[in-house]
PDB file of C-alpha atoms in Angstrom:
ATOM      1  CA  UNK A   1     -16.962  29.782  79.546  1.00 63.00           C
ATOM      2  CA  UNK A   2     -19.084  26.543  80.083  1.00 71.00           C
ATOM      3  CA  UNK A   3     -17.593  23.454  79.053  1.00 81.00           C
ATOM      4  CA  UNK A   4     -19.881  21.364  76.569  1.00 85.00           C
ATOM      5  CA  UNK A   5     -18.098  18.270  77.771  1.00 89.00           C
ATOM      6  CA  UNK A   6     -18.708  17.784  81.823  1.00 88.00           C
ATOM      7  CA  UNK A   7     -22.199  18.390  81.257  1.00 87.00           C
ATOM      8  CA  UNK A   8     -22.638  15.442  78.890  1.00 90.00           C
ATOM      9  CA  UNK A   9     -20.147  12.816  81.064  1.00 88.00           C
ATOM     10  CA  UNK A  10     -23.243  13.849  83.957  1.00 87.00           C
ATOM     11  CA  UNK A  11     -26.159  13.575  81.684  1.00 89.00           C
ATOM     12  CA  UNK A  12     -24.343  10.022  80.314  1.00 89.00           C
ATOM     13  CA  UNK A  13     -23.925   8.846  84.233  1.00 87.00           C
ATOM     14  CA  UNK A  14     -26.945  10.284  85.194  1.00 86.00           C
ATOM     15  CA  UNK A  15     -29.141   8.135  82.056  1.00 88.00           C
ATOM     16  CA  UNK A  16     -27.575   5.221  82.516  1.00 87.00           C
ATOM     17  CA  UNK A  17     -26.853   5.127  86.742  1.00 86.00           C
ATOM     18  CA  UNK A  18     -23.260   4.242  87.141  1.00 87.00           C
ATOM     19  CA  UNK A  19     -20.121   5.396  86.536  1.00 87.00           C
ATOM     20  CA  UNK A  20     -19.131   2.360  85.103  1.00 87.00           C
ATOM     21  CA  UNK A  21     -21.003   2.007  82.491  1.00 89.00           C
ATOM     22  CA  UNK A  22     -21.137   6.265  81.466  1.00 86.00           C
ATOM     23  CA  UNK A  23     -17.710   5.302  80.641  1.00 85.00           C
ATOM     24  CA  UNK A  24     -18.204   2.466  78.238  1.00 88.00           C
ATOM     25  CA  UNK A  25     -20.776   4.581  76.267  1.00 88.00           C
ATOM     26  CA  UNK A  26     -18.844   7.004  76.552  1.00 87.00           C
ATOM     27  CA  UNK A  27     -15.535   5.858  75.168  1.00 89.00           C
ATOM     28  CA  UNK A  28     -13.498   6.680  78.235  1.00 91.00           C
ATOM     29  CA  UNK A  29     -12.088   5.641  81.768  1.00 90.00           C
ATOM     30  CA  UNK A  30     -13.464   5.056  84.553  1.00 89.00           C
ATOM     31  CA  UNK A  31     -12.064   8.018  86.232  1.00 89.00           C
ATOM     32  CA  UNK A  32     -11.524  10.204  83.589  1.00 89.00           C
ATOM     33  CA  UNK A  33     -15.638  10.077  84.160  1.00 88.00           C
ATOM     34  CA  UNK A  34     -14.963  10.316  87.945  1.00 89.00           C
ATOM     35  CA  UNK A  35     -12.734  13.053  87.848  1.00 92.00           C
ATOM     36  CA  UNK A  36     -14.896  14.833  85.270  1.00 89.00           C
ATOM     37  CA  UNK A  37     -18.069  14.964  87.545  1.00 87.00           C
ATOM     38  CA  UNK A  38     -15.458  16.238  90.767  1.00 91.00           C
ATOM     39  CA  UNK A  39     -14.933  18.878  88.456  1.00 91.00           C
ATOM     40  CA  UNK A  40     -18.364  20.051  87.301  1.00 86.00           C
ATOM     41  CA  UNK A  41     -19.476  19.989  91.077  1.00 86.00           C
ATOM     42  CA  UNK A  42     -16.384  22.293  92.178  1.00 89.00           C
ATOM     43  CA  UNK A  43     -17.437  24.792  89.178  1.00 89.00           C
ATOM     44  CA  UNK A  44     -21.311  24.281  90.661  1.00 88.00           C
ATOM     45  CA  UNK A  45     -20.537  24.326  93.915  1.00 88.00           C
ATOM     46  CA  UNK A  46     -22.781  21.849  94.971  1.00 89.00           C
ATOM     47  CA  UNK A  47     -22.751  17.981  95.204  1.00 91.00           C
ATOM     48  CA  UNK A  48     -24.832  16.147  91.762  1.00 88.00           C
ATOM     49  CA  UNK A  49     -24.836  12.609  93.155  1.00 89.00           C
ATOM     50  CA  UNK A  50     -25.536  10.829  95.675  1.00 87.00           C
ATOM     51  CA  UNK A  51     -23.746   6.630  96.111  1.00 84.00           C
ATOM     52  CA  UNK A  52     -26.204   3.810  97.018  1.00 81.00           C
ATOM     53  CA  UNK A  53     -26.178   0.595  97.388  1.00 77.00           C
ATOM     54  CA  UNK A  54     -28.077   0.185  93.512  1.00 75.00           C
ATOM     55  CA  UNK A  55     -25.069   2.718  92.700  1.00 77.00           C
ATOM     56  CA  UNK A  56     -25.899   6.658  92.276  1.00 86.00           C
ATOM     57  CA  UNK A  57     -28.439   8.983  91.602  1.00 89.00           C
ATOM     58  CA  UNK A  58     -29.252  12.649  91.402  1.00 90.00           C
ATOM     59  CA  UNK A  59     -29.250  14.368  94.086  1.00 90.00           C
ATOM     60  CA  UNK A  60     -32.953  16.261  94.699  1.00 87.00           C
ATOM     61  CA  UNK A  61     -30.756  20.052  95.272  1.00 82.00           C
ATOM     62  CA  UNK A  62     -28.590  20.190  92.233  1.00 84.00           C
ATOM     63  CA  UNK A  63     -28.298  16.824  89.774  1.00 85.00           C
ATOM     64  CA  UNK A  64     -31.999  16.737  90.244  1.00 88.00           C
ATOM     65  CA  UNK A  65     -32.481  20.571  89.272  1.00 86.00           C
ATOM     66  CA  UNK A  66     -29.952  21.433  86.244  1.00 88.00           C
ATOM     67  CA  UNK A  67     -30.705  17.386  84.627  1.00 88.00           C
ATOM     68  CA  UNK A  68     -33.343  18.536  83.029  1.00 87.00           C
ATOM     69  CA  UNK A  69     -32.498  21.880  81.746  1.00 89.00           C
ATOM     70  CA  UNK A  70     -29.066  20.103  80.877  1.00 87.00           C
ATOM     71  CA  UNK A  71     -31.249  17.406  78.467  1.00 87.00           C
ATOM     72  CA  UNK A  72     -32.904  19.896  76.589  1.00 86.00           C
ATOM     73  CA  UNK A  73     -30.046  21.913  76.090  1.00 86.00           C
ATOM     74  CA  UNK A  74     -28.491  18.705  73.998  1.00 84.00           C
ATOM     75  CA  UNK A  75     -31.705  18.232  72.629  1.00 83.00           C
ATOM     76  CA  UNK A  76     -30.985  20.932  70.673  1.00 84.00           C
ATOM     77  CA  UNK A  77     -27.161  20.903  69.817  1.00 82.00           C
ATOM     78  CA  UNK A  78     -28.524  17.511  68.732  1.00 77.00           C
ATOM     79  CA  UNK A  79     -30.919  18.948  66.146  1.00 69.00           C
ATOM     80  CA  UNK A  80     -28.779  21.672  65.504  1.00 72.00           C
ATOM     81  CA  UNK A  81     -26.152  19.427  64.522  1.00 69.00           C
ATOM     82  CA  UNK A  82     -28.420  17.154  62.821  1.00 60.00           C
ATOM     83  CA  UNK A  83     -29.457  20.375  60.531  1.00 61.00           C
ATOM     84  CA  UNK A  84     -26.781  20.717  59.249  1.00 62.00           C
ATOM     85  CA  UNK A  85     -25.660  17.610  58.440  1.00 57.00           C
ATOM     86  CA  UNK A  86     -29.235  16.855  56.664  1.00 52.00           C
ATOM     87  CA  UNK A  87     -27.599  19.846  54.640  1.00 52.00           C
ATOM     88  CA  UNK A  88     -24.859  18.669  53.814  1.00 53.00           C
ATOM     89  CA  UNK A  89     -26.854  15.027  52.534  1.00 51.00           C
ATOM     90  CA  UNK A  90     -29.630  15.930  51.141  1.00 57.00           C
ATOM     91  CA  UNK A  91     -30.659  18.714  47.599  1.00 61.00           C
ATOM     92  CA  UNK A  92     -32.772  21.708  48.691  1.00 67.00           C
ATOM     93  CA  UNK A  93     -32.093  25.364  48.418  1.00 81.00           C
ATOM     94  CA  UNK A  94     -31.653  26.794  45.060  1.00 88.00           C
ATOM     95  CA  UNK A  95     -28.845  26.437  42.299  1.00 93.00           C
ATOM     96  CA  UNK A  96     -28.445  29.324  39.893  1.00 94.00           C
ATOM     97  CA  UNK A  97     -26.590  28.359  36.455  1.00 96.00           C
ATOM     98  CA  UNK A  98     -25.115  30.880  34.160  1.00 96.00           C
ATOM     99  CA  UNK A  99     -25.083  30.285  30.375  1.00 95.00           C
ATOM    100  CA  UNK A 100     -25.802  31.232  27.046  1.00 92.00           C
ATOM    101  CA  UNK A 101     -29.280  31.062  25.532  1.00 91.00           C
ATOM    102  CA  UNK A 102     -27.480  28.164  23.339  1.00 90.00           C
ATOM    103  CA  UNK A 103     -25.316  26.570  25.763  1.00 93.00           C
ATOM    104  CA  UNK A 104     -29.290  26.359  27.690  1.00 94.00           C
ATOM    105  CA  UNK A 105     -31.169  25.258  24.353  1.00 91.00           C
ATOM    106  CA  UNK A 106     -28.349  22.831  22.573  1.00 90.00           C
ATOM    107  CA  UNK A 107     -26.079  21.303  25.982  1.00 91.00           C
ATOM    108  CA  UNK A 108     -28.128  22.109  29.216  1.00 94.00           C
ATOM    109  CA  UNK A 109     -31.722  21.308  28.923  1.00 93.00           C
ATOM    110  CA  UNK A 110     -32.182  17.335  29.297  1.00 93.00           C
ATOM    111  CA  UNK A 111     -29.496  17.772  32.081  1.00 93.00           C
ATOM    112  CA  UNK A 112     -31.383  20.197  33.638  1.00 94.00           C
ATOM    113  CA  UNK A 113     -34.547  18.284  33.163  1.00 95.00           C
ATOM    114  CA  UNK A 114     -33.637  15.060  34.318  1.00 94.00           C
ATOM    115  CA  UNK A 115     -31.773  16.922  37.539  1.00 92.00           C
ATOM    116  CA  UNK A 116     -35.486  18.795  38.316  1.00 92.00           C
ATOM    117  CA  UNK A 117     -36.970  15.398  38.122  1.00 91.00           C
ATOM    118  CA  UNK A 118     -34.929  13.859  40.763  1.00 88.00           C
ATOM    119  CA  UNK A 119     -34.447  16.478  43.001  1.00 89.00           C
ATOM    120  CA  UNK A 120     -37.383  18.157  42.295  1.00 89.00           C
ATOM    121  CA  UNK A 121     -37.590  20.608  45.885  1.00 87.00           C
ATOM    122  CA  UNK A 122     -34.081  22.703  44.293  1.00 90.00           C
ATOM    123  CA  UNK A 123     -34.870  25.878  43.345  1.00 91.00           C
ATOM    124  CA  UNK A 124     -33.304  26.875  40.095  1.00 94.00           C
ATOM    125  CA  UNK A 125     -32.556  30.202  38.094  1.00 94.00           C
ATOM    126  CA  UNK A 126     -31.284  30.164  34.529  1.00 96.00           C
ATOM    127  CA  UNK A 127     -29.122  33.090  34.540  1.00 95.00           C
ATOM    128  CA  UNK A 128     -28.390  33.944  30.620  1.00 93.00           C
ATOM    129  CA  UNK A 129     -25.960  36.232  29.113  1.00 90.00           C
ATOM    130  CA  UNK A 130     -22.286  35.595  27.055  1.00 88.00           C
ATOM    131  CA  UNK A 131     -19.728  33.289  27.940  1.00 90.00           C
ATOM    132  CA  UNK A 132     -17.791  36.583  29.764  1.00 89.00           C
ATOM    133  CA  UNK A 133     -20.241  38.321  31.344  1.00 91.00           C
ATOM    134  CA  UNK A 134     -21.427  34.562  32.719  1.00 93.00           C
ATOM    135  CA  UNK A 135     -17.979  34.469  33.764  1.00 92.00           C
ATOM    136  CA  UNK A 136     -18.194  37.690  35.690  1.00 91.00           C
ATOM    137  CA  UNK A 137     -21.409  36.779  37.685  1.00 92.00           C
ATOM    138  CA  UNK A 138     -20.007  33.538  38.549  1.00 92.00           C
ATOM    139  CA  UNK A 139     -17.060  36.344  40.309  1.00 89.00           C
ATOM    140  CA  UNK A 140     -19.096  38.252  41.637  1.00 88.00           C
ATOM    141  CA  UNK A 141     -21.550  36.276  43.125  1.00 88.00           C
ATOM    142  CA  UNK A 142     -23.761  36.538  41.005  1.00 91.00           C
ATOM    143  CA  UNK A 143     -24.555  32.929  40.175  1.00 92.00           C
ATOM    144  CA  UNK A 144     -23.254  29.133  41.498  1.00 94.00           C
ATOM    145  CA  UNK A 145     -21.821  27.194  38.389  1.00 95.00           C
ATOM    146  CA  UNK A 146     -20.768  28.462  34.828  1.00 95.00           C
ATOM    147  CA  UNK A 147     -20.783  27.181  31.486  1.00 95.00           C
ATOM    148  CA  UNK A 148     -19.271  28.575  29.287  1.00 93.00           C
ATOM    149  CA  UNK A 149     -17.744  28.877  25.439  1.00 90.00           C
ATOM    150  CA  UNK A 150     -13.423  27.896  25.459  1.00 88.00           C
ATOM    151  CA  UNK A 151     -10.757  29.208  25.248  1.00 83.00           C
ATOM    152  CA  UNK A 152     -11.463  31.042  28.670  1.00 80.00           C
ATOM    153  CA  UNK A 153      -8.961  31.851  31.119  1.00 76.00           C
ATOM    154  CA  UNK A 154      -9.319  33.373  33.990  1.00 80.00           C
ATOM    155  CA  UNK A 155      -7.801  32.182  37.506  1.00 82.00           C
ATOM    156  CA  UNK A 156      -9.968  34.091  40.203  1.00 84.00           C
ATOM    157  CA  UNK A 157     -12.423  30.939  38.463  1.00 88.00           C
ATOM    158  CA  UNK A 158     -12.082  27.175  38.866  1.00 89.00           C
ATOM    159  CA  UNK A 159     -12.560  24.959  35.636  1.00 89.00           C
ATOM    160  CA  UNK A 160     -13.456  21.618  36.690  1.00 88.00           C
ATOM    161  CA  UNK A 161     -14.278  19.903  32.946  1.00 88.00           C
ATOM    162  CA  UNK A 162     -14.994  20.512  29.421  1.00 90.00           C
ATOM    163  CA  UNK A 163     -18.449  19.343  29.260  1.00 89.00           C
ATOM    164  CA  UNK A 164     -19.137  19.912  25.572  1.00 90.00           C
ATOM    165  CA  UNK A 165     -17.260  19.984  21.920  1.00 93.00           C
ATOM    166  CA  UNK A 166     -17.707  22.359  19.723  1.00 93.00           C
ATOM    167  CA  UNK A 167     -16.886  22.207  15.830  1.00 94.00           C
ATOM    168  CA  UNK A 168     -17.271  26.147  14.442  1.00 95.00           C
ATOM    169  CA  UNK A 169     -18.780  25.635  10.478  1.00 96.00           C
ATOM    170  CA  UNK A 170     -20.497  27.916   7.678  1.00 97.00           C
ATOM    171  CA  UNK A 171     -23.370  26.830   6.588  1.00 97.00           C
ATOM    172  CA  UNK A 172     -25.527  27.804   4.034  1.00 97.00           C
ATOM    173  CA  UNK A 173     -29.507  27.713   2.585  1.00 96.00           C
ATOM    174  CA  UNK A 174     -30.345  27.220  -1.044  1.00 94.00           C
ATOM    175  CA  UNK A 175     -30.339  30.417  -2.206  1.00 95.00           C
ATOM    176  CA  UNK A 176     -26.358  29.431  -2.133  1.00 96.00           C
ATOM    177  CA  UNK A 177     -26.673  25.167  -3.771  1.00 94.00           C
ATOM    178  CA  UNK A 178     -24.051  26.236  -6.193  1.00 94.00           C
ATOM    179  CA  UNK A 179     -20.935  26.103  -3.584  1.00 94.00           C
ATOM    180  CA  UNK A 180     -22.105  22.672  -2.045  1.00 93.00           C
ATOM    181  CA  UNK A 181     -19.553  20.001  -2.811  1.00 89.00           C
ATOM    182  CA  UNK A 182     -16.914  22.952  -3.720  1.00 93.00           C
ATOM    183  CA  UNK A 183     -13.911  23.177  -1.908  1.00 95.00           C
ATOM    184  CA  UNK A 184     -13.903  27.084  -0.617  1.00 94.00           C
ATOM    185  CA  UNK A 185     -10.763  28.462   0.532  1.00 94.00           C
ATOM    186  CA  UNK A 186     -11.682  30.247   3.875  1.00 93.00           C
ATOM    187  CA  UNK A 187      -9.852  33.918   1.841  1.00 91.00           C
ATOM    188  CA  UNK A 188     -13.033  33.195  -0.438  1.00 93.00           C
ATOM    189  CA  UNK A 189     -15.861  33.421   1.794  1.00 94.00           C
ATOM    190  CA  UNK A 190     -15.166  36.875   2.206  1.00 93.00           C
ATOM    191  CA  UNK A 191     -17.330  37.139  -1.456  1.00 94.00           C
ATOM    192  CA  UNK A 192     -20.060  36.428  -0.223  1.00 96.00           C
ATOM    193  CA  UNK A 193     -22.707  37.750   2.608  1.00 97.00           C
ATOM    194  CA  UNK A 194     -21.764  36.996   5.638  1.00 97.00           C
ATOM    195  CA  UNK A 195     -23.150  36.503   9.268  1.00 96.00           C
ATOM    196  CA  UNK A 196     -21.606  36.310  12.433  1.00 96.00           C
ATOM    197  CA  UNK A 197     -21.508  36.447  16.259  1.00 93.00           C
ATOM    198  CA  UNK A 198     -21.264  39.636  18.038  1.00 91.00           C
ATOM    199  CA  UNK A 199     -17.719  40.283  18.532  1.00 87.00           C
ATOM    200  CA  UNK A 200     -17.983  40.598  22.235  1.00 82.00           C
ATOM    201  CA  UNK A 201     -17.790  37.193  22.481  1.00 86.00           C
ATOM    202  CA  UNK A 202     -15.409  34.321  23.147  1.00 86.00           C
ATOM    203  CA  UNK A 203     -16.334  32.423  19.991  1.00 89.00           C
ATOM    204  CA  UNK A 204     -15.916  35.175  17.392  1.00 91.00           C
ATOM    205  CA  UNK A 205     -13.104  36.292  19.124  1.00 90.00           C
ATOM    206  CA  UNK A 206     -11.586  32.053  18.934  1.00 91.00           C
ATOM    207  CA  UNK A 207     -11.922  32.568  15.303  1.00 92.00           C
ATOM    208  CA  UNK A 208     -10.901  35.646  14.470  1.00 92.00           C
ATOM    209  CA  UNK A 209      -8.156  34.535  16.191  1.00 92.00           C
ATOM    210  CA  UNK A 210      -7.873  31.061  14.192  1.00 93.00           C
ATOM    211  CA  UNK A 211      -8.366  33.679  10.880  1.00 92.00           C
ATOM    212  CA  UNK A 212      -5.432  35.383  11.526  1.00 91.00           C
ATOM    213  CA  UNK A 213      -3.239  31.978  11.847  1.00 92.00           C
ATOM    214  CA  UNK A 214      -4.224  31.089   8.591  1.00 90.00           C
ATOM    215  CA  UNK A 215      -3.321  34.854   7.557  1.00 87.00           C
ATOM    216  CA  UNK A 216      -7.365  35.440   6.036  1.00 86.00           C
ATOM    217  CA  UNK A 217      -9.602  38.391   7.120  1.00 88.00           C
ATOM    218  CA  UNK A 218     -13.340  37.649   6.696  1.00 92.00           C
ATOM    219  CA  UNK A 219     -16.009  40.550   7.520  1.00 92.00           C
ATOM    220  CA  UNK A 220     -19.307  40.331   7.766  1.00 94.00           C
ATOM    221  CA  UNK A 221     -22.360  41.964   6.473  1.00 95.00           C
ATOM    222  CA  UNK A 222     -24.343  41.442   9.683  1.00 95.00           C
ATOM    223  CA  UNK A 223     -23.635  40.156  13.358  1.00 95.00           C
ATOM    224  CA  UNK A 224     -26.513  38.930  15.219  1.00 94.00           C
ATOM    225  CA  UNK A 225     -26.468  38.079  19.020  1.00 89.00           C
ATOM    226  CA  UNK A 226     -27.536  33.793  19.294  1.00 88.00           C
ATOM    227  CA  UNK A 227     -26.641  31.666  16.381  1.00 91.00           C
ATOM    228  CA  UNK A 228     -30.691  30.374  16.545  1.00 92.00           C
ATOM    229  CA  UNK A 229     -31.564  33.937  15.184  1.00 94.00           C
ATOM    230  CA  UNK A 230     -28.168  33.198  12.711  1.00 95.00           C
ATOM    231  CA  UNK A 231     -29.752  30.056  11.410  1.00 96.00           C
ATOM    232  CA  UNK A 232     -33.039  31.258  11.212  1.00 96.00           C
ATOM    233  CA  UNK A 233     -31.107  34.334   9.040  1.00 97.00           C
ATOM    234  CA  UNK A 234     -29.442  31.846   6.206  1.00 97.00           C
ATOM    235  CA  UNK A 235     -32.013  30.020   6.021  1.00 96.00           C
ATOM    236  CA  UNK A 236     -33.663  32.578   4.636  1.00 95.00           C
ATOM    237  CA  UNK A 237     -31.053  33.293   1.823  1.00 95.00           C
ATOM    238  CA  UNK A 238     -29.652  36.716   3.751  1.00 96.00           C
ATOM    239  CA  UNK A 239     -25.844  34.775   3.754  1.00 96.00           C
ATOM    240  CA  UNK A 240     -23.644  32.188   4.960  1.00 97.00           C
ATOM    241  CA  UNK A 241     -23.676  31.884   8.545  1.00 96.00           C
ATOM    242  CA  UNK A 242     -20.510  30.721  11.079  1.00 96.00           C
ATOM    243  CA  UNK A 243     -22.199  28.735  13.897  1.00 95.00           C
ATOM    244  CA  UNK A 244     -21.324  25.030  15.960  1.00 95.00           C
ATOM    245  CA  UNK A 245     -22.404  22.099  14.029  1.00 95.00           C
ATOM    246  CA  UNK A 246     -23.787  20.818  16.907  1.00 93.00           C
ATOM    247  CA  UNK A 247     -26.489  23.771  17.227  1.00 93.00           C
ATOM    248  CA  UNK A 248     -27.892  23.415  13.655  1.00 94.00           C
ATOM    249  CA  UNK A 249     -27.932  19.042  12.948  1.00 92.00           C
ATOM    250  CA  UNK A 250     -31.326  18.808  13.010  1.00 93.00           C
ATOM    251  CA  UNK A 251     -31.370  21.759  10.631  1.00 95.00           C
ATOM    252  CA  UNK A 252     -28.244  20.074   8.500  1.00 95.00           C
ATOM    253  CA  UNK A 253     -30.258  16.345   8.643  1.00 95.00           C
ATOM    254  CA  UNK A 254     -33.842  18.114   6.959  1.00 95.00           C
ATOM    255  CA  UNK A 255     -31.692  19.584   4.346  1.00 94.00           C
ATOM    256  CA  UNK A 256     -32.453  23.115   4.737  1.00 96.00           C
ATOM    257  CA  UNK A 257     -29.038  23.977   4.779  1.00 97.00           C
ATOM    258  CA  UNK A 258     -26.232  21.992   3.987  1.00 96.00           C
ATOM    259  CA  UNK A 259     -21.985  22.769   5.496  1.00 97.00           C
ATOM    260  CA  UNK A 260     -19.463  24.231   3.261  1.00 96.00           C
ATOM    261  CA  UNK A 261     -16.494  22.756   1.734  1.00 96.00           C
ATOM    262  CA  UNK A 262     -14.354  25.017   3.168  1.00 95.00           C
ATOM    263  CA  UNK A 263     -10.131  25.181   3.824  1.00 93.00           C
ATOM    264  CA  UNK A 264      -8.290  24.985   6.185  1.00 94.00           C
ATOM    265  CA  UNK A 265     -11.519  23.690   9.009  1.00 93.00           C
ATOM    266  CA  UNK A 266     -11.898  25.565  11.550  1.00 94.00           C
ATOM    267  CA  UNK A 267     -10.604  24.041  15.094  1.00 93.00           C
ATOM    268  CA  UNK A 268     -13.374  21.920  17.598  1.00 93.00           C
ATOM    269  CA  UNK A 269     -13.513  24.571  20.432  1.00 92.00           C
ATOM    270  CA  UNK A 270     -15.453  23.145  23.696  1.00 92.00           C
ATOM    271  CA  UNK A 271     -17.861  24.090  26.558  1.00 93.00           C
ATOM    272  CA  UNK A 272     -16.441  24.104  29.887  1.00 92.00           C
ATOM    273  CA  UNK A 273     -18.224  23.779  33.522  1.00 93.00           C
ATOM    274  CA  UNK A 274     -16.940  26.594  36.377  1.00 92.00           C
ATOM    275  CA  UNK A 275     -17.050  27.183  39.788  1.00 92.00           C
ATOM    276  CA  UNK A 276     -16.408  29.943  42.471  1.00 89.00           C
ATOM    277  CA  UNK A 277     -13.369  29.469  43.648  1.00 85.00           C
ATOM    278  CA  UNK A 278     -12.262  28.712  47.435  1.00 79.00           C
ATOM    279  CA  UNK A 279     -16.473  28.534  47.659  1.00 76.00           C
ATOM    280  CA  UNK A 280     -17.788  25.647  50.082  1.00 78.00           C
ATOM    281  CA  UNK A 281     -20.862  23.801  47.661  1.00 80.00           C
ATOM    282  CA  UNK A 282     -23.826  22.821  49.031  1.00 83.00           C
ATOM    283  CA  UNK A 283     -24.952  19.523  48.236  1.00 84.00           C
ATOM    284  CA  UNK A 284     -27.537  19.975  45.878  1.00 87.00           C
ATOM    285  CA  UNK A 285     -25.080  21.460  43.403  1.00 89.00           C
ATOM    286  CA  UNK A 286     -22.516  19.392  44.300  1.00 88.00           C
ATOM    287  CA  UNK A 287     -25.116  16.927  42.628  1.00 88.00           C
ATOM    288  CA  UNK A 288     -25.509  18.797  39.927  1.00 91.00           C
ATOM    289  CA  UNK A 289     -21.813  19.148  38.929  1.00 90.00           C
ATOM    290  CA  UNK A 290     -21.106  15.419  38.786  1.00 88.00           C
ATOM    291  CA  UNK A 291     -23.250  15.079  35.882  1.00 88.00           C
ATOM    292  CA  UNK A 292     -21.116  17.229  33.839  1.00 84.00           C
ATOM    293  CA  UNK A 293     -18.019  16.523  35.388  1.00 77.00           C
ATOM    294  CA  UNK A 294     -17.535  12.730  36.467  1.00 69.00           C
ATOM    295  CA  UNK A 295     -14.812  12.633  39.163  1.00 61.00           C
ATOM    296  CA  UNK A 296     -14.639  16.402  40.530  1.00 61.00           C
ATOM    297  CA  UNK A 297     -14.529  16.643  43.728  1.00 59.00           C
ATOM    298  CA  UNK A 298     -15.833  20.281  44.775  1.00 63.00           C
TER     299      UNK A 298
END
């Protein structure tokens, strides 16, 4: 097996022309340098250096014969090491980001645009699905980082931080204006047509679990796949919708929709960021995650 350290010592001695200078450059003792040269000469079966009054020089039949090859080999190794170092300290490659449509639209779009402006060489692949499906993709290697609705307890992924809080509320449009300002018990909402997000979502599961603690059960007349579509249907008077306040700020501010005063209020949820367990994160992914999870080491 090739002993790379012996060749490094040989190369340093040849470049400096002195055992003493080579020892200083390599931060080892002169006897250690001398011993390494002798060991390499023994392995190769040739003499590598001649001693002269000026110091030492390469032998024509030994040292000069291999010097150029050793120099080329060490340069290749150095280039490889520099390439690996660059990968660790420069943003390049592809980041596959998994999230729901609404999380992309309402929580991530500004940060993604800022990251793209700072690191244009990084390709961003956006993978949209429900939070449970995104978590499955994360575990199966289908994405590099996931932004999912909480609560989500999965021991096979690493949750880093909560990046946003979500306050679920009930909203309605002009057709139900008579309810504005009235305190409405949760159970009474079943008297009205209700719109909810579809069942196979973390958001819907969290709502159902809370309603059970209150002894209330609400059955939607219409289930929809995303919040934006729900808001359009609610605005057209199709019913009362349950949606995070953070996703309908524009409609509430304009008066197109209003928030119902329900009792008790729904609990605050969150959106968390997760990465695969036991997977080394490249530099680009570390920089992207740092925009959301401060102080987290990947």
